[in-house]
mmCIF file of C-alpha atoms in Angstrom:
data_model
loop_
_atom_site.group_PDB
_atom_site.id
_atom_site.type_symbol
_atom_site.label_atom_id
_atom_site.label_comp_id
_atom_site.label_asym_id
_atom_site.label_seq_id
_atom_site.Cartn_x
_atom_site.Cartn_y
_atom_site.Cartn_z
ATOM 1 C CA MET H 1 100.815 67.073 96.265
ATOM 2 C CA VAL H 2 98.049 69.452 97.255
ATOM 3 C CA ALA H 3 98.223 73.138 96.670
ATOM 4 C CA LEU H 4 96.153 75.511 98.996
ATOM 5 C CA THR H 5 95.419 79.006 100.269
ATOM 6 C CA VAL H 6 96.202 79.880 103.508
ATOM 7 C CA LEU H 7 95.494 82.452 105.994
ATOM 8 C CA ASP H 8 98.731 83.838 107.602
ATOM 9 C CA ALA H 9 99.854 85.440 110.974
ATOM 10 C CA ALA H 10 99.209 88.973 109.403
ATOM 11 C CA ALA H 11 96.026 87.904 107.972
ATOM 12 C CA HIS H 12 97.555 87.676 104.270
ATOM 13 C CA THR H 13 96.739 84.832 102.219
ATOM 14 C CA GLN H 14 99.223 82.722 101.025
ATOM 15 C CA ILE H 15 99.987 79.767 98.704
ATOM 16 C CA HIS H 16 101.170 76.617 100.685
ATOM 17 C CA VAL H 17 101.920 72.658 99.465
ATOM 18 C CA VAL H 18 101.584 69.620 101.300
ATOM 19 C CA PRO H 19 101.940 66.132 100.484
ATOM 20 C CA ALA H 20 98.853 64.503 100.100
ATOM 21 C CA ASP H 21 99.556 61.387 102.288
ATOM 22 C CA GLY H 22 100.442 63.760 105.214
ATOM 23 C CA GLY H 23 103.812 65.729 106.419
ATOM 24 C CA ASP H 24 104.292 69.514 107.033
ATOM 25 C CA PRO H 25 103.033 72.311 104.753
ATOM 26 C CA THR H 26 105.653 74.306 102.757
ATOM 27 C CA ALA H 27 104.967 77.929 102.122
ATOM 28 C CA LEU H 28 105.630 78.906 98.385
ATOM 29 C CA THR H 29 104.816 82.504 99.083
ATOM 30 C CA THR H 30 105.101 85.111 101.724
ATOM 31 C CA GLY H 31 105.390 88.854 102.450
ATOM 32 C CA THR H 32 102.421 91.439 102.461
ATOM 33 C CA SER H 33 100.819 90.387 99.556
ATOM 34 C CA ASN H 34 97.596 88.215 99.347
ATOM 35 C CA ASN H 35 97.730 85.058 96.645
ATOM 36 C CA ARG H 36 94.852 82.950 95.901
ATOM 37 C CA ALA H 37 93.336 80.311 93.344
ATOM 38 C CA PRO H 38 96.581 78.111 92.902
ATOM 39 C CA ARG H 39 97.061 75.860 90.257
ATOM 40 C CA PHE H 40 99.202 73.086 89.270
ATOM 41 C CA SER H 41 100.531 73.084 85.430
ATOM 42 C CA SER H 42 99.912 69.654 83.627
ATOM 43 C CA ASP H 43 103.067 68.291 84.115
ATOM 44 C CA GLY H 44 103.067 69.397 88.071
ATOM 45 C CA ARG H 45 106.247 71.480 88.320
ATOM 46 C CA GLN H 46 104.504 74.694 88.399
ATOM 47 C CA ILE H 47 101.636 76.411 90.152
ATOM 48 C CA ALA H 48 100.187 79.163 88.784
ATOM 49 C CA PHE H 49 97.972 81.967 91.237
ATOM 50 C CA VAL H 50 96.365 85.488 91.068
ATOM 51 C CA SER H 51 98.343 87.757 93.644
ATOM 52 C CA ASP H 52 98.054 91.152 94.404
ATOM 53 C CA ARG H 53 101.490 91.699 94.524
ATOM 54 C CA SER H 54 102.051 93.931 92.046
ATOM 55 C CA GLY H 55 99.162 96.362 93.073
ATOM 56 C CA ASN H 56 96.301 94.700 91.734
ATOM 57 C CA ALA H 57 95.217 91.087 90.598
ATOM 58 C CA ASP H 58 97.613 89.498 88.189
ATOM 59 C CA ILE H 59 98.503 85.650 86.977
ATOM 60 C CA TRP H 60 101.843 84.857 88.849
ATOM 61 C CA SER H 61 103.855 81.147 89.050
ATOM 62 C CA VAL H 62 106.112 79.683 91.210
ATOM 63 C CA PRO H 63 107.965 76.889 91.026
ATOM 64 C CA ALA H 64 105.925 73.348 92.889
ATOM 65 C CA SER H 65 109.327 72.614 94.897
ATOM 66 C CA GLY H 66 109.709 76.246 96.007
ATOM 67 C CA GLY H 67 111.445 79.083 94.705
ATOM 68 C CA GLY H 68 111.152 82.428 93.381
ATOM 69 C CA PRO H 69 107.379 83.882 91.961
ATOM 70 C CA ARG H 70 107.416 85.204 88.358
ATOM 71 C CA GLN H 71 104.542 87.431 87.373
ATOM 72 C CA ILE H 72 102.858 86.372 83.952
ATOM 73 C CA THR H 73 100.172 89.182 83.563
ATOM 74 C CA ASN H 74 101.011 92.804 84.069
ATOM 75 C CA ASP H 75 97.788 94.734 83.723
ATOM 76 C CA PRO H 76 95.266 97.561 85.615
ATOM 77 C CA GLY H 77 92.847 95.286 85.661
ATOM 78 C CA ASP H 78 92.249 92.101 87.520
ATOM 79 C CA ASP H 79 93.388 89.074 85.719
ATOM 80 C CA LEU H 80 91.456 86.016 87.730
ATOM 81 C CA ASP H 81 91.009 82.265 87.496
ATOM 82 C CA PRO H 82 94.382 81.112 85.909
ATOM 83 C CA GLU H 83 94.183 77.482 84.117
ATOM 84 C CA TRP H 84 97.386 75.586 82.672
ATOM 85 C CA SER H 85 96.861 74.746 79.074
ATOM 86 C CA PRO H 86 97.454 70.837 78.959
ATOM 87 C CA ASP H 87 100.878 70.793 77.779
ATOM 88 C CA ALA H 88 101.796 73.536 80.432
ATOM 89 C CA LYS H 89 102.799 75.946 77.618
ATOM 90 C CA GLN H 90 99.999 78.597 78.217
ATOM 91 C CA VAL H 91 97.412 79.843 80.732
ATOM 92 C CA VAL H 92 94.081 80.848 80.174
ATOM 93 C CA PHE H 93 92.244 83.727 82.591
ATOM 94 C CA ALA H 94 89.449 86.071 82.976
ATOM 95 C CA SER H 95 90.441 89.472 83.085
ATOM 96 C CA ASN H 96 88.291 93.076 83.298
ATOM 97 C CA ARG H 97 91.191 94.428 81.339
ATOM 98 C CA ALA H 98 89.078 96.011 78.462
ATOM 99 C CA GLY H 99 85.897 96.421 80.906
ATOM 100 C CA ALA H 100 83.926 93.328 80.549
ATOM 101 C CA THR H 101 85.438 90.080 81.942
ATOM 102 C CA LEU H 102 86.426 88.157 79.165
ATOM 103 C CA LEU H 103 89.054 85.509 78.661
ATOM 104 C CA TYR H 104 92.135 85.715 77.151
ATOM 105 C CA LEU H 105 95.086 83.531 76.304
ATOM 106 C CA VAL H 106 99.024 84.103 77.580
ATOM 107 C CA SER H 107 102.072 82.025 77.293
ATOM 108 C CA ALA H 108 103.423 80.241 80.345
ATOM 109 C CA SER H 109 106.244 82.498 80.683
ATOM 110 C CA GLY H 110 104.306 86.064 80.355
ATOM 111 C CA GLY H 111 104.223 88.422 77.157
ATOM 112 C CA GLN H 112 101.782 89.368 74.808
ATOM 113 C CA VAL H 113 98.199 88.577 76.024
ATOM 114 C CA PHE H 114 95.559 87.492 73.316
ATOM 115 C CA PRO H 115 91.931 87.997 73.578
ATOM 116 C CA LEU H 116 89.964 84.627 73.444
ATOM 117 C CA SER H 117 86.160 85.386 74.071
ATOM 118 C CA ALA H 118 84.793 88.495 73.222
ATOM 119 C CA GLY H 119 80.873 90.475 73.801
ATOM 120 C CA THR H 120 79.529 91.560 77.274
ATOM 121 C CA GLY H 121 80.704 88.686 79.812
ATOM 122 C CA PRO H 122 81.389 88.047 82.141
ATOM 123 C CA ASP H 123 83.003 85.161 81.193
ATOM 124 C CA ARG H 124 84.946 83.127 84.528
ATOM 125 C CA ARG H 125 85.839 79.807 85.246
ATOM 126 C CA PRO H 126 87.823 78.661 82.237
ATOM 127 C CA ALA H 127 88.842 74.988 81.922
ATOM 128 C CA TRP H 128 90.697 73.543 79.045
ATOM 129 C CA SER H 129 89.791 69.996 77.511
ATOM 130 C CA PRO H 130 92.472 66.845 77.821
ATOM 131 C CA ASP H 131 93.296 67.371 73.889
ATOM 132 C CA GLY H 132 94.185 71.176 74.688
ATOM 133 C CA GLU H 133 91.241 72.101 71.785
ATOM 134 C CA TRP H 134 88.413 73.391 73.945
ATOM 135 C CA ILE H 135 88.008 75.761 76.566
ATOM 136 C CA VAL H 136 84.998 75.419 78.857
ATOM 137 C CA PHE H 137 83.816 78.430 80.805
ATOM 138 C CA GLU H 138 80.783 80.122 82.805
ATOM 139 C CA SER H 139 79.250 82.615 81.446
ATOM 140 C CA GLY H 140 76.956 85.545 82.307
ATOM 141 C CA ARG H 141 76.718 86.963 78.562
ATOM 142 C CA GLU H 142 72.727 85.908 78.103
ATOM 143 C CA GLY H 143 71.499 87.080 81.773
ATOM 144 C CA LEU H 144 71.636 83.875 83.811
ATOM 145 C CA SER H 145 74.893 81.811 84.001
ATOM 146 C CA HIS H 146 75.269 79.041 81.212
ATOM 147 C CA ALA H 147 78.303 76.917 80.313
ATOM 148 C CA PHE H 148 79.673 78.206 76.624
ATOM 149 C CA VAL H 149 82.613 76.342 74.826
ATOM 150 C CA ILE H 150 85.434 78.111 72.622
ATOM 151 C CA GLY H 151 88.172 76.393 70.377
ATOM 152 C CA SER H 152 91.344 77.525 72.000
ATOM 153 C CA GLY H 153 92.186 79.228 69.473
ATOM 154 C CA GLY H 154 89.300 81.566 69.574
ATOM 155 C CA GLY H 155 86.030 81.804 67.434
ATOM 156 C CA ALA H 156 82.427 82.085 68.289
ATOM 157 C CA ALA H 157 81.531 80.642 71.646
ATOM 158 C CA ARG H 158 78.344 77.717 71.738
ATOM 159 C CA ARG H 159 76.258 77.686 74.728
ATOM 160 C CA LEU H 160 75.677 74.128 76.167
ATOM 161 C CA GLY H 161 72.518 73.102 78.057
ATOM 162 C CA ALA H 162 73.992 73.179 81.407
ATOM 163 C CA ARG H 163 74.212 76.217 83.982
ATOM 164 C CA GLY H 164 76.752 76.406 86.773
ATOM 165 C CA GLU H 165 80.720 75.659 86.702
ATOM 166 C CA PRO H 166 81.664 73.345 84.128
ATOM 167 C CA GLU H 167 84.295 70.893 84.020
ATOM 168 C CA TRP H 168 85.756 68.585 81.385
ATOM 169 C CA SER H 169 85.900 64.806 82.027
ATOM 170 C CA PRO H 170 89.497 63.121 81.935
#
Protein backbone atom coordinates (compact mmCIF):
# COMPACT_ATOMS: atom_id res chain seq x y z
CA MET A 1 0.00 0.00 0.00
CA VAL A 2 0.98 3.59 -0.58
CA ALA A 3 -0.37 6.44 1.56
CA LEU A 4 -0.70 9.84 -0.03
CA THR A 5 -2.28 13.25 0.34
CA VAL A 6 -5.10 14.01 -2.12
CA LEU A 7 -6.86 17.32 -2.75
CA ASP A 8 -10.62 16.71 -2.59
CA ALA A 9 -13.39 18.53 -4.52
CA ALA A 10 -13.76 21.11 -1.72
CA ALA A 11 -9.98 21.90 -1.83
CA HIS A 12 -9.22 20.10 1.46
CA THR A 13 -6.33 17.67 1.67
CA GLN A 14 -7.20 14.10 2.64
CA ILE A 15 -5.23 10.92 3.35
CA HIS A 16 -5.80 8.06 0.91
CA VAL A 17 -4.21 4.62 0.50
CA VAL A 18 -3.84 2.83 -2.80
CA PRO A 19 -2.43 -0.61 -3.61
CA ALA A 20 1.10 -0.28 -5.00
CA ASP A 21 0.24 -2.61 -7.87
CA GLY A 22 -2.77 -0.50 -8.88
CA GLY A 23 -6.38 -0.27 -7.95
CA ASP A 24 -8.78 2.24 -6.52
CA PRO A 25 -7.68 4.61 -3.76
CA THR A 26 -9.45 4.45 -0.41
CA ALA A 27 -10.02 7.65 1.56
CA LEU A 28 -8.97 7.35 5.21
CA THR A 29 -9.92 10.93 6.08
CA THR A 30 -12.82 13.11 4.93
CA GLY A 31 -14.45 16.39 5.92
CA THR A 32 -13.45 20.02 6.11
CA SER A 33 -10.04 19.57 7.71
CA ASN A 34 -6.68 19.46 5.97
CA ASN A 35 -4.75 16.24 6.50
CA ARG A 36 -1.20 15.69 5.29
CA ALA A 37 2.20 14.05 5.86
CA PRO A 38 1.01 10.42 6.16
CA ARG A 39 3.53 7.98 7.69
CA PHE A 40 2.97 4.23 8.02
CA SER A 41 3.82 2.62 11.35
CA SER A 42 6.60 0.04 11.13
CA ASP A 43 4.06 -2.79 11.38
CA GLY A 44 1.97 -1.20 8.59
CA ARG A 45 -1.21 -1.19 10.66
CA GLN A 46 -1.47 2.54 11.46
CA ILE A 47 -0.83 5.80 9.64
CA ALA A 48 0.21 8.92 11.55
CA PHE A 49 -0.57 12.24 9.90
CA VAL A 50 -0.86 15.97 10.56
CA SER A 51 -4.38 17.40 10.71
CA ASP A 52 -5.92 20.77 11.53
CA ARG A 53 -9.26 19.18 12.52
CA SER A 54 -8.72 20.31 16.14
CA GLY A 55 -8.12 23.94 15.11
CA ASN A 56 -4.36 23.78 14.54
CA ALA A 57 -1.79 21.24 13.35
CA ASP A 58 -1.81 18.17 15.63
CA ILE A 59 -0.70 14.57 15.13
CA TRP A 60 -3.43 12.00 14.49
CA SER A 61 -3.45 8.33 13.52
CA VAL A 62 -5.85 6.15 11.57
CA PRO A 63 -5.87 2.40 10.89
CA ALA A 64 -4.36 1.72 7.46
CA SER A 65 -7.36 -0.52 6.74
CA GLY A 66 -9.79 2.33 7.53
CA GLY A 67 -11.64 3.51 10.59
CA GLY A 68 -11.93 6.58 12.72
CA PRO A 69 -8.95 8.91 13.22
CA ARG A 70 -7.56 9.17 16.76
CA GLN A 71 -5.84 12.28 18.09
CA ILE A 72 -2.30 11.69 19.42
CA THR A 73 -1.24 15.26 20.30
CA ASN A 74 -3.30 18.22 21.48
CA ASP A 75 -1.53 21.54 21.90
CA PRO A 76 -2.10 25.10 20.64
CA GLY A 77 1.32 24.93 18.97
CA ASP A 78 1.76 23.28 15.59
CA ASP A 79 2.86 19.63 15.71
CA LEU A 80 4.49 18.44 12.47
CA ASP A 81 6.70 15.77 10.87
CA PRO A 82 5.44 12.62 12.65
CA GLU A 83 7.66 9.52 12.48
CA TRP A 84 6.98 6.15 14.13
CA SER A 85 9.50 4.32 16.27
CA PRO A 86 10.62 0.97 14.83
CA ASP A 87 8.45 -0.89 17.38
CA ALA A 88 5.42 1.34 16.54
CA LYS A 89 5.04 2.29 20.22
CA GLN A 90 6.13 5.95 20.00
CA VAL A 91 5.97 8.87 17.62
CA VAL A 92 8.63 11.56 17.36
CA PHE A 93 7.52 14.90 15.93
CA ALA A 94 8.52 18.54 15.59
CA SER A 95 6.56 21.24 17.40
CA ASN A 96 6.70 24.94 18.15
CA ARG A 97 4.72 24.40 21.37
CA ALA A 98 7.49 25.95 23.52
CA GLY A 99 8.32 28.79 21.12
CA ALA A 100 11.22 27.27 19.19
CA THR A 101 10.55 24.32 16.88
CA LEU A 102 12.02 21.32 18.69
CA LEU A 103 11.52 17.54 18.76
CA TYR A 104 9.17 15.69 21.12
CA LEU A 105 8.18 12.09 21.85
CA VAL A 106 4.71 10.75 22.59
CA SER A 107 3.22 7.30 23.01
CA ALA A 108 1.48 6.05 19.86
CA SER A 109 -1.74 6.06 21.89
CA GLY A 110 -1.28 9.70 22.93
CA GLY A 111 -0.82 11.08 26.42
CA GLN A 112 2.12 12.88 27.98
CA VAL A 113 4.55 14.51 25.56
CA PHE A 114 8.27 14.44 26.36
CA PRO A 115 10.79 16.98 25.02
CA LEU A 116 13.63 15.35 23.09
CA SER A 117 15.77 18.16 21.67
CA ALA A 118 16.61 21.49 23.28
CA GLY A 119 17.92 24.87 22.25
CA THR A 120 16.82 27.33 19.63
CA GLY A 121 16.07 24.97 16.73
CA PRO A 122 14.44 24.87 14.37
CA ASP A 123 14.61 21.06 14.53
CA ARG A 124 12.59 19.27 11.83
CA ARG A 125 12.22 16.05 9.83
CA PRO A 126 13.16 13.44 12.47
CA ALA A 127 13.88 9.84 11.47
CA TRP A 128 14.44 6.85 13.80
CA SER A 129 17.42 4.55 13.38
CA PRO A 130 16.35 0.97 12.48
CA ASP A 131 17.37 -0.22 15.97
CA GLY A 132 15.37 2.55 17.69
CA GLU A 133 18.41 3.88 19.57
CA TRP A 134 18.90 7.14 17.63
CA ILE A 135 16.96 9.88 15.90
CA VAL A 136 18.53 11.89 13.10
CA PHE A 137 17.03 15.28 12.23
CA GLU A 138 17.60 18.48 10.34
CA SER A 139 18.33 21.61 12.37
CA GLY A 140 19.06 25.26 11.72
CA ARG A 141 20.42 25.78 15.24
CA GLU A 142 23.82 26.82 13.90
CA GLY A 143 22.50 29.12 11.19
CA LEU A 144 22.68 26.85 8.17
CA SER A 145 20.72 23.62 8.10
CA HIS A 146 22.74 20.59 9.22
CA ALA A 147 21.98 17.00 10.15
CA PHE A 148 22.12 16.13 13.86
CA VAL A 149 21.70 12.88 15.74
CA ILE A 150 20.35 12.42 19.28
CA GLY A 151 19.66 9.39 21.44
CA SER A 152 16.02 8.32 21.40
CA GLY A 153 16.00 8.82 25.17
CA GLY A 154 17.31 12.37 24.86
CA GLY A 155 20.67 13.87 25.70
CA ALA A 156 23.01 16.08 23.73
CA ALA A 157 22.56 16.30 19.98
CA ARG A 158 25.67 15.80 17.85
CA ARG A 159 26.12 17.52 14.50
CA LEU A 160 26.93 15.34 11.53
CA GLY A 161 28.94 16.62 8.59
CA ALA A 162 26.05 16.57 6.13
CA ARG A 163 23.51 19.21 5.22
CA GLY A 164 19.96 18.63 4.09
CA GLU A 165 17.32 16.05 4.94
CA PRO A 166 18.96 13.05 6.66
CA GLU A 167 17.66 9.48 6.40
CA TRP A 168 18.90 6.20 7.91
CA SER A 169 20.13 3.26 5.90
CA PRO A 170 17.92 0.20 6.46
